[in-house]
Short mmCIF file of C-alpha atoms in Angstrom, two decimals:
data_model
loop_
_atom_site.label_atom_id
_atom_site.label_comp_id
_atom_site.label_asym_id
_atom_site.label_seq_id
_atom_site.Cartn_x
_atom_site.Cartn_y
_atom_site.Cartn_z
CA UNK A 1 62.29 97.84 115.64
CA UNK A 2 63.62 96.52 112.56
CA UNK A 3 65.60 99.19 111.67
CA UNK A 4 66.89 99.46 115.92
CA UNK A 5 68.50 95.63 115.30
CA UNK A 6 69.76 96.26 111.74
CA UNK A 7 71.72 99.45 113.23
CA UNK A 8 72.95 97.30 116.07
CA UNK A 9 73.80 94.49 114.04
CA UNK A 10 75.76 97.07 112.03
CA UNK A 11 77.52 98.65 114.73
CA UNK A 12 78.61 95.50 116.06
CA UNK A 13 80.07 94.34 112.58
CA UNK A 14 81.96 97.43 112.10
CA UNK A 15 83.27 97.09 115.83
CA UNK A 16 84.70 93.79 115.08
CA UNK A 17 85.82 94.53 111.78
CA UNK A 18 87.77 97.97 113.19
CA UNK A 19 89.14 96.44 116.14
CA UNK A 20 92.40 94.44 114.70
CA UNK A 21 92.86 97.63 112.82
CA UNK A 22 92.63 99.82 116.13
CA UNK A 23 94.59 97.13 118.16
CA UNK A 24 97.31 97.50 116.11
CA UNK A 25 97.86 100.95 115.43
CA UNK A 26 97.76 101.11 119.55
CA UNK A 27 100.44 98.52 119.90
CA UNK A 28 102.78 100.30 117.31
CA UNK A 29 102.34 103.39 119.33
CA UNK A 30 103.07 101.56 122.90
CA UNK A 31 106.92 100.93 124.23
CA UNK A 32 107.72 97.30 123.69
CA UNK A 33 108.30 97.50 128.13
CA UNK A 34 104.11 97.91 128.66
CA UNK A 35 103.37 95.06 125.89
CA UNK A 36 102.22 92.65 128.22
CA UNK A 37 101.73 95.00 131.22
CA UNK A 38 99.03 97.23 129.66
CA UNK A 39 96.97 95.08 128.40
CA UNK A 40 93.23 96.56 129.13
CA UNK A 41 93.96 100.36 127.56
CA UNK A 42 92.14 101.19 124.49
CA UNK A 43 95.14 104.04 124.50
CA UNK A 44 98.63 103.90 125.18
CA UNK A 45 99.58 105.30 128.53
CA UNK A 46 103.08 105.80 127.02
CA UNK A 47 102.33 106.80 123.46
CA UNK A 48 106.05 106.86 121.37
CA UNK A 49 107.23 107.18 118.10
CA UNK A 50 109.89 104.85 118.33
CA UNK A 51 108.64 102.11 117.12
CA UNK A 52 108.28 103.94 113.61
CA UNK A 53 111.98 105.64 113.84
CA UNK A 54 113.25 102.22 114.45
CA UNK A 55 111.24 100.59 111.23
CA UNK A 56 112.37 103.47 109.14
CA UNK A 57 115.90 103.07 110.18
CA UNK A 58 115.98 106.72 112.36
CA UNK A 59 117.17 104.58 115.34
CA UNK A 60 120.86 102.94 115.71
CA UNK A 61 120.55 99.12 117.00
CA UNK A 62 121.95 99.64 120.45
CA UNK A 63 118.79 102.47 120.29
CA UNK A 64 116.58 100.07 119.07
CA UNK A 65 117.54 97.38 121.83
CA UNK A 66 117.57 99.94 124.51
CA UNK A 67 114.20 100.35 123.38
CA UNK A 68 113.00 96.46 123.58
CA UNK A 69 113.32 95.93 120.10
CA UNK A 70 115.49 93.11 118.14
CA UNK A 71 117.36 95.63 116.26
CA UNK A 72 116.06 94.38 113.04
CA UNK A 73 115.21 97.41 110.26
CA UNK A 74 113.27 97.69 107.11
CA UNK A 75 114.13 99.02 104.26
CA UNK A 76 111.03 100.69 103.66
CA UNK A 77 111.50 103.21 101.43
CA UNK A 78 112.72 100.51 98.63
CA UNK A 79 110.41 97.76 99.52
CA UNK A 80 107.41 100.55 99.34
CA UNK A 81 108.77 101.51 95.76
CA UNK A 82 108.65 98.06 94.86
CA UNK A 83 104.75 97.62 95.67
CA UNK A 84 103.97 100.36 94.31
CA UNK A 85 105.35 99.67 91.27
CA UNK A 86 103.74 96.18 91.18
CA UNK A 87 100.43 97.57 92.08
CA UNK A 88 100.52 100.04 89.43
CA UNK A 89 101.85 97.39 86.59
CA UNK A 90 99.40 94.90 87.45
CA UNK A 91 96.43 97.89 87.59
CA UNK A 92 97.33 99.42 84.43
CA UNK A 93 97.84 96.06 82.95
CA UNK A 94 94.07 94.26 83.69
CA UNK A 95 92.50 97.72 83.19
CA UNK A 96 93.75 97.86 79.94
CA UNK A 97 93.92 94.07 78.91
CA UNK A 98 90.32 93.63 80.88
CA UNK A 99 88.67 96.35 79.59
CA UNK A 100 89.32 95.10 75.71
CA UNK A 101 88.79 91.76 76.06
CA UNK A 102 85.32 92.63 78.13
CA UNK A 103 84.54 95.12 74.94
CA UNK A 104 84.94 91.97 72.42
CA UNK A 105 82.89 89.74 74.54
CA UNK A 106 80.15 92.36 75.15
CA UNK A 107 80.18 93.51 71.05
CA UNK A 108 81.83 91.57 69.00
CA UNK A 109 80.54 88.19 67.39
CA UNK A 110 82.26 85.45 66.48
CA UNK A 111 82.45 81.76 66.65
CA UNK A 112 82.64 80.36 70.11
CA UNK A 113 82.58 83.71 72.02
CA UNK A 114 79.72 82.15 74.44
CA UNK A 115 82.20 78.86 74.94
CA UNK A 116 85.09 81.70 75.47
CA UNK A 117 82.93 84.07 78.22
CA UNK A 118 82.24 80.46 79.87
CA UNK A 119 86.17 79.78 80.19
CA UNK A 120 86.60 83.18 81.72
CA UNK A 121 83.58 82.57 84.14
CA UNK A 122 85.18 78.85 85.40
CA UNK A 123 88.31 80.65 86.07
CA UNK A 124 86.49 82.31 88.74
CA UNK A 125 85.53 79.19 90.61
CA UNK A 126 89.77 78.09 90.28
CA UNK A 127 90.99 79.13 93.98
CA UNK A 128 94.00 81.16 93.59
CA UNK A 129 96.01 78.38 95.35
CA UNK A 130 95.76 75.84 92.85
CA UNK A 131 97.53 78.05 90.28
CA UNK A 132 100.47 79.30 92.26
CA UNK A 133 102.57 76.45 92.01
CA UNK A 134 102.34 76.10 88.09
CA UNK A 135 102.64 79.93 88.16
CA UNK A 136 105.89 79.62 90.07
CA UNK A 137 107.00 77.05 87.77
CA UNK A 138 106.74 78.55 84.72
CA UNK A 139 107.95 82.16 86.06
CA UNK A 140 111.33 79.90 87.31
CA UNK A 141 111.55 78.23 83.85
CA UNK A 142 111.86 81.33 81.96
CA UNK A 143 114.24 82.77 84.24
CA UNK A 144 112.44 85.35 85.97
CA UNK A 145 112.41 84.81 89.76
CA UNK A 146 113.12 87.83 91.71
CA UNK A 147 112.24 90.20 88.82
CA UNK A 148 109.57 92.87 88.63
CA UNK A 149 108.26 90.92 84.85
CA UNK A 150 108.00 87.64 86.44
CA UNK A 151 106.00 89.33 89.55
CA UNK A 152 103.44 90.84 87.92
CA UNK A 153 103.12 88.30 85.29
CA UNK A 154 99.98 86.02 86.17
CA UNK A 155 97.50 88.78 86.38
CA UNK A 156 99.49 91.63 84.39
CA UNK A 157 96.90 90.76 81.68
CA UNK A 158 93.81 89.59 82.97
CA UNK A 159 91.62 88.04 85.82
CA UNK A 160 87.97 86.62 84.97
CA UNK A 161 86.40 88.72 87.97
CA UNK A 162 87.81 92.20 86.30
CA UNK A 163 86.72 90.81 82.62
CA UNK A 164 83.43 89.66 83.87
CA UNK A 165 82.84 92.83 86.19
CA UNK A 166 83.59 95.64 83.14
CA UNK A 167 81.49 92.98 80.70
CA UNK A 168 78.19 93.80 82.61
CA UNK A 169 78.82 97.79 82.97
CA UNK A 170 79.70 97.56 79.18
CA UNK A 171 75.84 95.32 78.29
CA UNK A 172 73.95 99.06 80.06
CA UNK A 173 75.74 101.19 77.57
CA UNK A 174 72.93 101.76 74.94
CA UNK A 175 74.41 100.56 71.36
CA UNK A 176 72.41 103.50 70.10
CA UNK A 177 75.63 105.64 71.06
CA UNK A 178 78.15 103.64 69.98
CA UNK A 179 76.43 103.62 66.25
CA UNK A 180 76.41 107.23 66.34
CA UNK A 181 79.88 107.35 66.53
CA UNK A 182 80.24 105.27 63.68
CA UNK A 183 77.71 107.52 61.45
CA UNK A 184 80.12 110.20 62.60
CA UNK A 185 83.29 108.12 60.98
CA UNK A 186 84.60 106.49 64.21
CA UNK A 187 86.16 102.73 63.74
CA UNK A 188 85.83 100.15 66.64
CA UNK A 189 88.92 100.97 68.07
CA UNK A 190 87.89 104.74 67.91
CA UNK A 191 84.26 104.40 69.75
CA UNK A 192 85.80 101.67 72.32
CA UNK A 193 89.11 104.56 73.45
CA UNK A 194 86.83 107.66 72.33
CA UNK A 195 83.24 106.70 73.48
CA UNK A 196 83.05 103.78 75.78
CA UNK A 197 86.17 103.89 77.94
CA UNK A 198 84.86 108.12 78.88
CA UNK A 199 81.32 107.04 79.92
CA UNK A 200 83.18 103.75 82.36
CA UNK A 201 85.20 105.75 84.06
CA UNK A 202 83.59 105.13 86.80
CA UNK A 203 83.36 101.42 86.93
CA UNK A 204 86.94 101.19 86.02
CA UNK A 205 87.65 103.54 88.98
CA UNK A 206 86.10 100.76 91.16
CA UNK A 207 87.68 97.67 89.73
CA UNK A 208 90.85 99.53 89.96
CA UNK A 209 90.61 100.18 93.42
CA UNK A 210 89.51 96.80 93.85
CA UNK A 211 92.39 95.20 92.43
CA UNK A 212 94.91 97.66 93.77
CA UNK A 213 94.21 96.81 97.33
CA UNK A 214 94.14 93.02 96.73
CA UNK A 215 97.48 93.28 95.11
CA UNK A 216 98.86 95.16 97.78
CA UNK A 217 97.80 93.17 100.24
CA UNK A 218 98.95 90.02 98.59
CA UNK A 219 101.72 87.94 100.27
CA UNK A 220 102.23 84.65 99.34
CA UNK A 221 102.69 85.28 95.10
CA UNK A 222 105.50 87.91 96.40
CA UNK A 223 107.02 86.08 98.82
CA UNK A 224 107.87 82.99 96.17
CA UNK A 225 108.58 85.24 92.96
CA UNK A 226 110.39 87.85 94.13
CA UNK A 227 112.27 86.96 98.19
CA UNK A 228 115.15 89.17 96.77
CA UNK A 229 115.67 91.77 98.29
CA UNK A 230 115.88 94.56 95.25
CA UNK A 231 112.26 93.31 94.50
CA UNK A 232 110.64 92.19 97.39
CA UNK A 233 107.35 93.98 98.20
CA UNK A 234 105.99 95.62 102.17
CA UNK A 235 103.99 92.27 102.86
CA UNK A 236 106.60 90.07 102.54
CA UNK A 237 108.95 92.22 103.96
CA UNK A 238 107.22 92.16 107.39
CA UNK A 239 107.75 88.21 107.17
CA UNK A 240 111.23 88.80 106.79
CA UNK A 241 111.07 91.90 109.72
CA UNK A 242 109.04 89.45 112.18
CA UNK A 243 111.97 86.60 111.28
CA UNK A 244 114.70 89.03 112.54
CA UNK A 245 113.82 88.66 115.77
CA UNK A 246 114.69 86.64 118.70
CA UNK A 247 112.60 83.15 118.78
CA UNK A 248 111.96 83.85 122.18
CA UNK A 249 110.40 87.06 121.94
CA UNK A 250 109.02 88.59 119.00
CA UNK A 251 109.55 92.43 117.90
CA UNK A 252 105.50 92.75 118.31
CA UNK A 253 105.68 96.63 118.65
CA UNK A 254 108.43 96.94 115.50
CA UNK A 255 106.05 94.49 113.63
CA UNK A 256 102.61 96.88 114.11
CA UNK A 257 104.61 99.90 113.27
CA UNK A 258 105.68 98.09 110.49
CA UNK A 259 102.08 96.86 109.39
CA UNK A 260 100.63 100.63 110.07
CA UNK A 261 103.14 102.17 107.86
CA UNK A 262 102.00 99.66 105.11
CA UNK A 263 98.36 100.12 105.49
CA UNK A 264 98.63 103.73 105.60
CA UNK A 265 99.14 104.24 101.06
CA UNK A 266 95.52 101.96 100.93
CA UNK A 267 93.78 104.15 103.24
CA UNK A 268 94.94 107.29 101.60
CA UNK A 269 93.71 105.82 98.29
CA UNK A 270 90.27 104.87 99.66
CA UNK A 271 90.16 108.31 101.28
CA UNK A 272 90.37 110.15 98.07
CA UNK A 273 88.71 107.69 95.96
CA UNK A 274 86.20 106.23 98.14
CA UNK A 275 83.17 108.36 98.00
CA UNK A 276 83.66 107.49 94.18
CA UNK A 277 83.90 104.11 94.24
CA UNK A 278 80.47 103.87 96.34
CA UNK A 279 78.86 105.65 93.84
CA UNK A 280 80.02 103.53 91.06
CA UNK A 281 79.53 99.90 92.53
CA UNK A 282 75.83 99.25 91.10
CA UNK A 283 77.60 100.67 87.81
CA UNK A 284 76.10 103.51 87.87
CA UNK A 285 79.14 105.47 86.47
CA UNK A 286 79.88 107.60 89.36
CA UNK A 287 79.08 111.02 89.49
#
């Protein structure tokens, strides 16, 4: 009986989380004319592509009118360069920056380190809206609004959840390993690249992950630093798409195609690196 209502109760929860997701990839598929005339269908009964052709620019306006859209395009080939390129930066950058300072607070000693990892571990009760206006602030100061540097620079280096998530994996390594590889002639920064970064792989798989979805999902950092439109990222972009339109009737169809198209890099990257990341996330190292 138990295990009858936790199955339901799980079935139900996946239902409600899937259904946005499902809603939208069947409005992005559905002519902009049976928007608010087929309403009940879990399916299209008009299934098109041009909702896509006109996001990606395949369509000419008068097309894209003809076709109840507000003519409005994306550039989505250069906005989906740009998040990719500030996922990647601000990935490679807290992986690297993380992983380090996580090393020095698991092995190192020194004076104040417990004060320090308590300074990292308030910075996780800070809500990430308190620090976006002194963020944008100091990013405008130094001159670099609408630039990738200024975009990816309050969490390039480091966020307390990655620190504090790679400073427990790095406690279960046994230190019995790491002072073999010093009998054998390895320094500190030898046995940290050469002994402990090998054996986290996968733990650093699954904070990668973790952070590359949040930053590609983020919207509101993007749309301050960087509204230009050489670095302006997918999420804002569909702000900008949705604004395009006609007040009086938004491009809903253009806007899911849109949205679809953006969702679809994440899912490919959970796809290939998902069974990993569920064997890693009790830091177990993956397989």
């Amino acid at each position: 009986m138990r295990r009858f209502v936790g199955a339901s109760f799980l079935v139900v929860f996946i239902a409600i989380t899937l259904f946005p997701f499902l809603w939208m990839v069947r409005t992005a598929f559905m002519p902009a004319s049976d928007l608010f005339t087929d309403t009940l269908n879990p399916i299209p009964q008009r299934p098109t592509l041009v909702n896509f052709e006109r996001v990606l620019g395949l369509s000419t306006v008068e097309e894209a009118q003809a076709a109840g859209g507000s003519g409005a395009r994306l550039d989505f080939l250069l906005y989906l360069r740009n998040s990719v390129l500030y996922t990647a930066a601000t990935v490679a950058g807290q992986i690297t920056s993380c992983s380090m300072a996580a090393y020095a607070l698991t092995r190192l000693r020194f004076r104040g380190q417990g004060f320090v990892f308590g300074v990292f571990m308030a910075g996780l009760m800070v809500p990430a809206i308190f620090t976006l206006l002194p963020n944008f602030a100091l990013v405008k100061q130094l001159g670099l609004l609408n630039t990738f540097g200024g975009l990816v620079a309050p969490t390039l280096l480091m966020t307390p959840f990655t620190v504090f998530f790679l400073r427990q994996f790095f406690l279960s390594i046994p230190i019995e390993v790491e002072e073999a590889a010093r009998l054998d002639g390895a320094g500190r920064w030898a046995v940290f690249w050469r002994v402990v970064m090998p054996m986290s792989r996968g733990p650093l798989l699954t904070i990668a992950l973790t952070q590359a979805v949040w930053t590609w999902k983020d919207f509101l950092w993007p749309l301050l630093a960087a509204p230009g439109e050489s670095t302006r990222v997918l999420t804002a972009a569909l702000s900008v798409f949705l604004q395009q339109a006609p007040n009086s009737r938004p491009d809903w169809t253009g806007l899911m195609a849109a949205a679809t198209l953006t969702v679809v890099p994440v899912l490919v990257l959970l796809v290939a690196f998902g069974r990993r990341l569920v064997d890693s996330i009790n830091f177990t190292g993956g397989k």
